[in-house]
């Protein structure tokens, strides 16, 4: 047995806890390290904290005997962190330069709906409109632009082969539950991930979380709470979306601290009333929205972004003054076009100019 171990703390009903391994998406495993309640009280440990320390043989398996670090900090430094409830949220003011990746889709997102540290972004998508590829490109573009930012992909109720593809193709940590797992396992993953991200934020870190999808998260929590309250139209429980709303609402930029950026997908036009109700619950709760258009995807125009319907609130804080004026001029020129015409026009401009800077400088500005 190794002398040290680490993992993310999940509390148990008896006041103790266990360390869950993020490499296995926090799933329960036979060799999980038990954390006695004595250590939890002594070091002020909370659910979601990443804990490392010495271990010994306990009555039921490996057991933590001392704590060496919590969330990468000394135990004293962790206890001195600013708790979540006193952190001050401010508007995002530092942009991720997605366009620097050179990917056409990322150049367009940077112009249409920029992403900043602390953005709470929603990708509204019908099936097969390219949302998965967009998320993958975002992860890799953010990593290239800011390698110091931690990037987490949260995949819920996903096809197993898709999980493998994400693990092999994105520069991010992948936390996943696949479609052959129970609804309770999807719920457990979402809840522990929420707690884990919150402690990272308290410690001043910058974290990006890409969620696919809020729809499947909502479905899982709806099944969990199916016997605990009244049911609304579409089969959606009255309190089913409490945790998903808290998860999405965690995204924020902290004054004098770190940030949590969440970009999450929400499915529409699936033929399910429940899916539509879940989307309606989140509509307008973010500060950035990218809308994918079925008609563009069917015409094989990618990215299938509806430019007129996509935007970021207070985007001027993420651009220079000159960039903001030029982008406003560009959007006005595209506003009266149909979605496919607007995207094809922008794609031609992208092809003509090697960088977004060149494209914006080509836009004639009135005096």
Tab-separated table of C-alpha atoms in Angstrom:
chain	number	residue	atom	x	y	z
A	1	UNK	CA	0.000	0.000	0.000
A	2	UNK	CA	1.439	3.441	-0.930
A	3	UNK	CA	2.118	5.830	1.952
A	4	UNK	CA	0.220	8.796	0.471
A	5	UNK	CA	-2.998	9.286	-1.462
A	6	UNK	CA	-5.131	12.058	-2.873
A	7	UNK	CA	-8.610	12.659	-4.172
A	8	UNK	CA	-11.695	14.825	-3.968
A	9	UNK	CA	-13.595	14.639	-0.698
A	10	UNK	CA	-17.137	13.322	-0.762
A	11	UNK	CA	-18.905	13.510	2.588
A	12	UNK	CA	-20.823	10.551	3.979
A	13	UNK	CA	-23.943	10.536	6.126
A	14	UNK	CA	-21.992	9.567	9.261
A	15	UNK	CA	-19.812	12.712	9.319
A	16	UNK	CA	-16.785	11.163	7.658
A	17	UNK	CA	-15.895	11.042	4.003
A	18	UNK	CA	-14.100	9.261	1.189
A	19	UNK	CA	-11.619	10.455	-1.417
A	20	UNK	CA	-12.877	10.020	-4.966
A	21	UNK	CA	-10.499	9.932	-7.932
A	22	UNK	CA	-11.198	12.480	-10.719
A	23	UNK	CA	-9.424	10.167	-13.193
A	24	UNK	CA	-12.390	7.836	-12.707
A	25	UNK	CA	-14.956	10.676	-12.706
A	26	UNK	CA	-15.506	10.370	-8.931
A	27	UNK	CA	-17.050	6.921	-9.249
A	28	UNK	CA	-17.107	4.683	-6.183
A	29	UNK	CA	-14.178	2.227	-6.215
A	30	UNK	CA	-13.074	-0.579	-3.866
A	31	UNK	CA	-9.861	1.182	-2.843
A	32	UNK	CA	-11.401	4.586	-2.011
A	33	UNK	CA	-9.571	6.147	0.933
A	34	UNK	CA	-11.769	6.788	3.978
A	35	UNK	CA	-11.462	10.173	5.721
A	36	UNK	CA	-12.278	10.068	9.459
A	37	UNK	CA	-14.607	12.736	10.849
A	38	UNK	CA	-11.815	13.733	13.244
A	39	UNK	CA	-9.632	14.944	10.334
A	40	UNK	CA	-12.564	16.717	8.680
A	41	UNK	CA	-13.164	18.736	11.849
A	42	UNK	CA	-9.477	19.319	12.571
A	43	UNK	CA	-8.627	20.672	9.110
A	44	UNK	CA	-11.980	22.294	8.266
A	45	UNK	CA	-12.409	20.091	5.212
A	46	UNK	CA	-15.436	20.547	2.971
A	47	UNK	CA	-17.042	18.453	0.268
A	48	UNK	CA	-15.328	18.979	-3.064
A	49	UNK	CA	-11.916	19.828	-1.619
A	50	UNK	CA	-8.948	18.058	-3.246
A	51	UNK	CA	-7.077	16.452	-0.337
A	52	UNK	CA	-3.688	14.732	-0.188
A	53	UNK	CA	-2.106	13.107	2.835
A	54	UNK	CA	-0.644	10.038	4.471
A	55	UNK	CA	-2.683	6.873	4.718
A	56	UNK	CA	-2.734	3.795	6.898
A	57	UNK	CA	-4.603	0.506	6.967
A	58	UNK	CA	-8.043	1.056	8.460
A	59	UNK	CA	-10.695	-1.404	9.615
A	60	UNK	CA	-12.399	-1.412	6.184
A	61	UNK	CA	-9.535	-0.469	3.869
A	62	UNK	CA	-7.130	2.459	3.384
A	63	UNK	CA	-7.741	5.430	5.694
A	64	UNK	CA	-6.325	8.943	5.750
A	65	UNK	CA	-4.116	9.483	8.804
A	66	UNK	CA	-2.928	13.069	8.198
A	67	UNK	CA	-3.498	15.919	5.739
A	68	UNK	CA	-0.602	17.439	3.792
A	69	UNK	CA	-2.415	19.740	1.351
A	70	UNK	CA	-5.939	20.885	0.477
A	71	UNK	CA	-6.683	22.206	-3.018
A	72	UNK	CA	-2.949	22.549	-3.575
A	73	UNK	CA	-2.562	24.770	-0.495
A	74	UNK	CA	-1.222	24.094	2.972
A	75	UNK	CA	-4.013	23.232	5.414
A	76	UNK	CA	-3.565	26.607	7.140
A	77	UNK	CA	-3.758	28.496	3.828
A	78	UNK	CA	-6.901	26.576	2.875
A	79	UNK	CA	-8.568	27.485	6.170
A	80	UNK	CA	-7.705	31.126	5.451
A	81	UNK	CA	-9.419	31.202	2.042
A	82	UNK	CA	-12.336	33.546	1.421
A	83	UNK	CA	-15.599	31.549	1.650
A	84	UNK	CA	-17.889	31.561	-1.354
A	85	UNK	CA	-20.683	33.535	0.344
A	86	UNK	CA	-18.508	36.654	0.778
A	87	UNK	CA	-16.953	36.692	-2.712
A	88	UNK	CA	-17.939	39.683	-4.843
A	89	UNK	CA	-19.029	38.899	-8.400
A	90	UNK	CA	-18.293	41.448	-11.136
A	91	UNK	CA	-18.756	41.516	-14.910
A	92	UNK	CA	-16.242	39.543	-16.997
A	93	UNK	CA	-13.541	41.903	-18.213
A	94	UNK	CA	-10.785	39.639	-19.581
A	95	UNK	CA	-11.483	37.885	-22.862
A	96	UNK	CA	-10.299	34.475	-23.949
A	97	UNK	CA	-8.785	35.101	-27.402
A	98	UNK	CA	-10.426	32.164	-29.132
A	99	UNK	CA	-9.633	33.567	-32.570
A	100	UNK	CA	-5.912	33.055	-31.960
A	101	UNK	CA	-6.458	29.330	-32.575
A	102	UNK	CA	-7.101	30.095	-36.242
A	103	UNK	CA	-10.215	27.890	-36.268
A	104	UNK	CA	-12.961	29.479	-38.358
A	105	UNK	CA	-15.639	28.687	-35.765
A	106	UNK	CA	-13.588	30.237	-32.969
A	107	UNK	CA	-12.906	33.363	-34.993
A	108	UNK	CA	-16.659	33.737	-35.504
A	109	UNK	CA	-17.492	33.158	-31.814
A	110	UNK	CA	-14.899	35.799	-30.892
A	111	UNK	CA	-16.731	38.287	-33.107
A	112	UNK	CA	-20.331	37.301	-32.340
A	113	UNK	CA	-20.399	36.168	-28.688
A	114	UNK	CA	-17.009	36.653	-26.991
A	115	UNK	CA	-16.159	34.536	-23.954
A	116	UNK	CA	-14.495	36.124	-20.931
A	117	UNK	CA	-13.293	34.843	-17.589
A	118	UNK	CA	-16.504	34.474	-15.596
A	119	UNK	CA	-18.863	34.152	-18.565
A	120	UNK	CA	-22.036	32.143	-18.009
A	121	UNK	CA	-22.690	31.001	-21.545
A	122	UNK	CA	-25.444	28.946	-23.104
A	123	UNK	CA	-25.165	27.140	-26.434
A	124	UNK	CA	-28.741	26.602	-27.631
A	125	UNK	CA	-28.779	23.782	-30.129
A	126	UNK	CA	-31.127	21.459	-31.983
A	127	UNK	CA	-29.819	17.908	-32.513
A	128	UNK	CA	-26.940	17.463	-34.984
A	129	UNK	CA	-26.179	21.178	-35.316
A	130	UNK	CA	-22.503	20.976	-34.368
A	131	UNK	CA	-22.573	21.807	-30.640
A	132	UNK	CA	-20.126	19.035	-29.711
A	133	UNK	CA	-17.493	20.169	-32.200
A	134	UNK	CA	-17.956	23.767	-31.049
A	135	UNK	CA	-17.317	22.774	-27.416
A	136	UNK	CA	-14.206	20.791	-28.334
A	137	UNK	CA	-12.787	23.691	-30.318
A	138	UNK	CA	-13.509	26.064	-27.419
A	139	UNK	CA	-11.634	23.851	-24.975
A	140	UNK	CA	-8.565	23.637	-27.198
A	141	UNK	CA	-8.656	27.358	-28.062
A	142	UNK	CA	-8.895	28.375	-24.395
A	143	UNK	CA	-6.022	26.047	-23.485
A	144	UNK	CA	-3.852	27.526	-26.263
A	145	UNK	CA	-4.683	31.088	-25.224
A	146	UNK	CA	-4.349	30.618	-21.454
A	147	UNK	CA	-2.584	27.371	-20.437
A	148	UNK	CA	-2.789	28.370	-16.762
A	149	UNK	CA	-6.573	28.145	-16.715
A	150	UNK	CA	-7.965	24.802	-15.598
A	151	UNK	CA	-10.428	23.336	-18.107
A	152	UNK	CA	-12.979	20.683	-17.159
A	153	UNK	CA	-15.347	18.897	-19.520
A	154	UNK	CA	-18.456	17.582	-17.773
A	155	UNK	CA	-20.289	15.008	-19.869
A	156	UNK	CA	-23.516	13.608	-18.452
A	157	UNK	CA	-25.387	10.537	-19.702
A	158	UNK	CA	-23.104	10.485	-22.739
A	159	UNK	CA	-22.502	7.678	-25.223
A	160	UNK	CA	-19.389	5.722	-24.135
A	161	UNK	CA	-17.662	6.160	-27.490
A	162	UNK	CA	-18.196	9.928	-27.283
A	163	UNK	CA	-16.523	9.970	-23.862
A	164	UNK	CA	-13.487	8.218	-25.333
A	165	UNK	CA	-13.375	10.679	-28.220
A	166	UNK	CA	-13.439	13.655	-25.838
A	167	UNK	CA	-10.658	12.160	-23.716
A	168	UNK	CA	-8.471	11.763	-26.788
A	169	UNK	CA	-9.222	15.005	-28.612
A	170	UNK	CA	-9.462	17.843	-26.068
A	171	UNK	CA	-6.927	19.622	-23.861
A	172	UNK	CA	-9.047	19.295	-20.741
A	173	UNK	CA	-9.898	17.110	-17.783
A	174	UNK	CA	-12.893	14.969	-18.705
A	175	UNK	CA	-15.415	14.066	-16.007
A	176	UNK	CA	-18.095	11.832	-17.425
A	177	UNK	CA	-21.009	9.530	-16.814
A	178	UNK	CA	-22.093	7.341	-19.694
A	179	UNK	CA	-25.528	6.241	-20.798
A	180	UNK	CA	-25.103	2.767	-19.273
A	181	UNK	CA	-24.913	4.250	-15.750
A	182	UNK	CA	-27.792	4.999	-13.405
A	183	UNK	CA	-29.480	8.378	-13.044
A	184	UNK	CA	-28.162	8.507	-9.457
A	185	UNK	CA	-24.596	8.250	-10.778
A	186	UNK	CA	-25.235	11.189	-13.141
A	187	UNK	CA	-26.582	13.186	-10.187
A	188	UNK	CA	-23.645	12.263	-7.908
A	189	UNK	CA	-21.145	13.360	-10.559
A	190	UNK	CA	-22.863	16.726	-11.079
A	191	UNK	CA	-23.147	17.443	-7.335
A	192	UNK	CA	-19.528	16.580	-6.499
A	193	UNK	CA	-18.252	18.507	-9.527
A	194	UNK	CA	-20.236	21.551	-8.369
A	195	UNK	CA	-18.703	21.371	-4.888
A	196	UNK	CA	-15.219	20.808	-6.310
A	197	UNK	CA	-15.367	23.824	-8.638
A	198	UNK	CA	-16.689	26.034	-5.821
A	199	UNK	CA	-13.710	25.229	-3.582
A	200	UNK	CA	-11.315	25.984	-6.450
A	201	UNK	CA	-13.008	29.367	-6.873
A	202	UNK	CA	-12.675	30.067	-3.144
A	203	UNK	CA	-8.942	29.383	-3.511
A	204	UNK	CA	-8.611	32.050	-6.214
A	205	UNK	CA	-8.301	29.785	-9.251
A	206	UNK	CA	-9.518	30.352	-12.809
A	207	UNK	CA	-11.615	27.414	-13.991
A	208	UNK	CA	-13.490	26.819	-17.244
A	209	UNK	CA	-16.246	24.194	-17.226
A	210	UNK	CA	-17.802	22.982	-20.474
A	211	UNK	CA	-21.066	21.121	-19.829
A	212	UNK	CA	-22.800	18.783	-22.240
A	213	UNK	CA	-25.573	19.145	-21.406
A	214	UNK	CA	-27.825	21.070	-19.032
A	215	UNK	CA	-30.712	19.191	-20.633
A	216	UNK	CA	-29.409	15.783	-19.561
A	217	UNK	CA	-28.474	17.173	-16.144
A	218	UNK	CA	-32.034	18.403	-15.730
A	219	UNK	CA	-33.458	15.038	-16.770
A	220	UNK	CA	-31.273	13.215	-14.229
A	221	UNK	CA	-32.283	15.465	-11.325
A	222	UNK	CA	-35.900	15.203	-12.417
A	223	UNK	CA	-35.776	11.423	-12.051
A	224	UNK	CA	-34.044	11.756	-8.672
A	225	UNK	CA	-36.807	14.009	-7.341
A	226	UNK	CA	-39.715	12.281	-9.067
A	227	UNK	CA	-41.271	11.155	-5.770
A	228	UNK	CA	-40.566	14.264	-3.724
A	229	UNK	CA	-43.037	16.879	-4.946
A	230	UNK	CA	-45.618	17.995	-7.455
A	231	UNK	CA	-45.048	17.509	-11.161
A	232	UNK	CA	-45.438	20.311	-13.688
A	233	UNK	CA	-46.422	19.982	-17.344
A	234	UNK	CA	-44.091	17.850	-19.432
A	235	UNK	CA	-43.317	15.616	-16.452
A	236	UNK	CA	-40.835	18.114	-14.945
A	237	UNK	CA	-40.771	18.150	-11.149
A	238	UNK	CA	-41.257	21.509	-9.417
A	239	UNK	CA	-37.827	21.444	-7.734
A	240	UNK	CA	-35.961	19.288	-10.249
A	241	UNK	CA	-33.751	22.073	-11.602
A	242	UNK	CA	-32.558	23.543	-8.301
A	243	UNK	CA	-29.081	21.966	-8.480
A	244	UNK	CA	-28.658	22.479	-12.256
A	245	UNK	CA	-29.552	26.173	-11.752
A	246	UNK	CA	-27.014	26.448	-8.932
A	247	UNK	CA	-24.429	24.761	-11.138
A	248	UNK	CA	-24.934	27.148	-14.055
A	249	UNK	CA	-25.210	30.092	-11.676
A	250	UNK	CA	-21.798	29.315	-10.182
A	251	UNK	CA	-20.119	30.998	-13.165
A	252	UNK	CA	-18.762	34.388	-12.129
A	253	UNK	CA	-15.757	36.686	-12.158
A	254	UNK	CA	-14.551	37.493	-8.647
A	255	UNK	CA	-13.255	40.930	-7.719
A	256	UNK	CA	-9.635	40.481	-6.646
A	257	UNK	CA	-9.889	36.716	-7.066
A	258	UNK	CA	-10.414	33.929	-9.555
A	259	UNK	CA	-13.239	33.035	-11.897
A	260	UNK	CA	-15.488	30.215	-13.019
A	261	UNK	CA	-16.492	30.246	-16.667
A	262	UNK	CA	-19.290	27.865	-17.643
A	263	UNK	CA	-20.284	27.168	-21.225
A	264	UNK	CA	-23.197	24.731	-21.292
A	265	UNK	CA	-25.369	23.297	-24.013
A	266	UNK	CA	-29.156	23.177	-23.927
A	267	UNK	CA	-31.113	21.100	-26.423
A	268	UNK	CA	-34.149	22.442	-28.290
A	269	UNK	CA	-36.383	21.078	-31.057
A	270	UNK	CA	-36.041	17.516	-29.786
A	271	UNK	CA	-39.772	16.842	-29.769
A	272	UNK	CA	-39.706	16.594	-25.971
A	273	UNK	CA	-41.792	19.034	-23.934
A	274	UNK	CA	-39.530	18.392	-20.918
A	275	UNK	CA	-36.432	19.402	-22.905
A	276	UNK	CA	-38.159	22.613	-23.978
A	277	UNK	CA	-39.159	23.403	-20.378
A	278	UNK	CA	-35.587	22.818	-19.179
A	279	UNK	CA	-34.305	25.231	-21.830
A	280	UNK	CA	-36.903	27.830	-20.849
A	281	UNK	CA	-35.709	27.621	-17.223
A	282	UNK	CA	-32.175	28.606	-18.266
A	283	UNK	CA	-33.003	31.053	-21.043
A	284	UNK	CA	-31.911	34.533	-20.030
A	285	UNK	CA	-29.989	33.380	-16.934
A	286	UNK	CA	-26.597	33.569	-18.626
A	287	UNK	CA	-24.630	36.537	-19.876
A	288	UNK	CA	-23.752	35.008	-23.242
A	289	UNK	CA	-25.788	32.974	-25.694
A	290	UNK	CA	-24.829	31.186	-28.894
A	291	UNK	CA	-27.815	29.989	-30.897
A	292	UNK	CA	-27.291	27.204	-33.438
A	293	UNK	CA	-29.712	27.084	-36.343
A	294	UNK	CA	-31.134	23.823	-37.712
A	295	UNK	CA	-31.594	25.263	-41.221
A	296	UNK	CA	-27.893	26.166	-41.442
A	297	UNK	CA	-26.806	22.708	-40.296
A	298	UNK	CA	-29.157	21.046	-42.812
A	299	UNK	CA	-27.577	23.214	-45.525
A	300	UNK	CA	-24.118	22.102	-44.281
A	301	UNK	CA	-23.185	25.659	-43.320
A	302	UNK	CA	-20.914	25.462	-40.268
A	303	UNK	CA	-20.640	26.839	-37.722
A	304	UNK	CA	-24.451	26.866	-37.776
A	305	UNK	CA	-24.614	30.019	-35.649
A	306	UNK	CA	-27.545	32.395	-35.907
A	307	UNK	CA	-25.567	35.635	-35.771
A	308	UNK	CA	-28.535	37.904	-35.062
A	309	UNK	CA	-29.698	35.764	-32.110
A	310	UNK	CA	-26.245	35.277	-30.564
A	311	UNK	CA	-24.536	37.805	-28.317
A	312	UNK	CA	-22.714	38.524	-25.071
A	313	UNK	CA	-23.988	41.053	-22.554
A	314	UNK	CA	-21.703	44.017	-21.918
A	315	UNK	CA	-19.371	42.718	-24.615
A	316	UNK	CA	-17.725	46.151	-24.829
A	317	UNK	CA	-15.847	45.265	-21.629
A	318	UNK	CA	-14.149	42.424	-23.485
A	319	UNK	CA	-12.993	44.456	-26.508
A	320	UNK	CA	-10.929	47.591	-26.978
A	321	UNK	CA	-12.947	50.698	-27.819
A	322	UNK	CA	-11.923	50.530	-31.476
A	323	UNK	CA	-12.706	46.800	-31.716
A	324	UNK	CA	-16.106	47.381	-30.160
A	325	UNK	CA	-17.016	50.113	-32.679
A	326	UNK	CA	-15.903	48.034	-35.646
A	327	UNK	CA	-17.717	44.892	-34.458
A	328	UNK	CA	-20.901	46.920	-33.948
A	329	UNK	CA	-20.602	48.163	-37.541
A	330	UNK	CA	-20.097	44.595	-38.775
A	331	UNK	CA	-23.115	43.282	-36.860
A	332	UNK	CA	-25.347	46.075	-38.170
A	333	UNK	CA	-24.322	45.132	-41.712
A	334	UNK	CA	-25.269	41.488	-41.080
A	335	UNK	CA	-28.434	42.150	-39.057
A	336	UNK	CA	-30.852	42.489	-41.976
A	337	UNK	CA	-29.674	39.323	-43.717
A	338	UNK	CA	-31.256	35.902	-43.353
A	339	UNK	CA	-29.306	33.541	-41.024
A	340	UNK	CA	-27.717	31.603	-43.902
A	341	UNK	CA	-26.848	34.757	-45.850
A	342	UNK	CA	-25.331	36.396	-42.764
A	343	UNK	CA	-23.152	33.382	-42.001
A	344	UNK	CA	-22.032	32.934	-45.611
A	345	UNK	CA	-21.116	36.638	-45.760
A	346	UNK	CA	-19.081	36.378	-42.565
A	347	UNK	CA	-17.400	33.170	-43.776
A	348	UNK	CA	-16.293	34.968	-46.941
A	349	UNK	CA	-14.800	37.755	-44.829
A	350	UNK	CA	-13.031	35.206	-42.626
A	351	UNK	CA	-11.570	33.478	-45.707
A	352	UNK	CA	-10.423	36.797	-47.146
A	353	UNK	CA	-8.635	38.018	-43.994
A	354	UNK	CA	-6.129	35.781	-42.145
A	355	UNK	CA	-6.924	37.233	-38.699
A	356	UNK	CA	-9.857	38.930	-37.014
A	357	UNK	CA	-7.701	42.010	-36.513
A	358	UNK	CA	-7.202	42.272	-40.274
A	359	UNK	CA	-10.915	41.718	-40.855
A	360	UNK	CA	-11.942	44.460	-38.427
A	361	UNK	CA	-9.429	46.927	-39.830
A	362	UNK	CA	-10.934	46.387	-43.295
A	363	UNK	CA	-14.339	47.645	-42.128
A	364	UNK	CA	-14.884	51.230	-43.321
A	365	UNK	CA	-15.719	53.536	-40.445
A	366	UNK	CA	-17.508	56.863	-40.751
A	367	UNK	CA	-15.900	59.940	-39.278
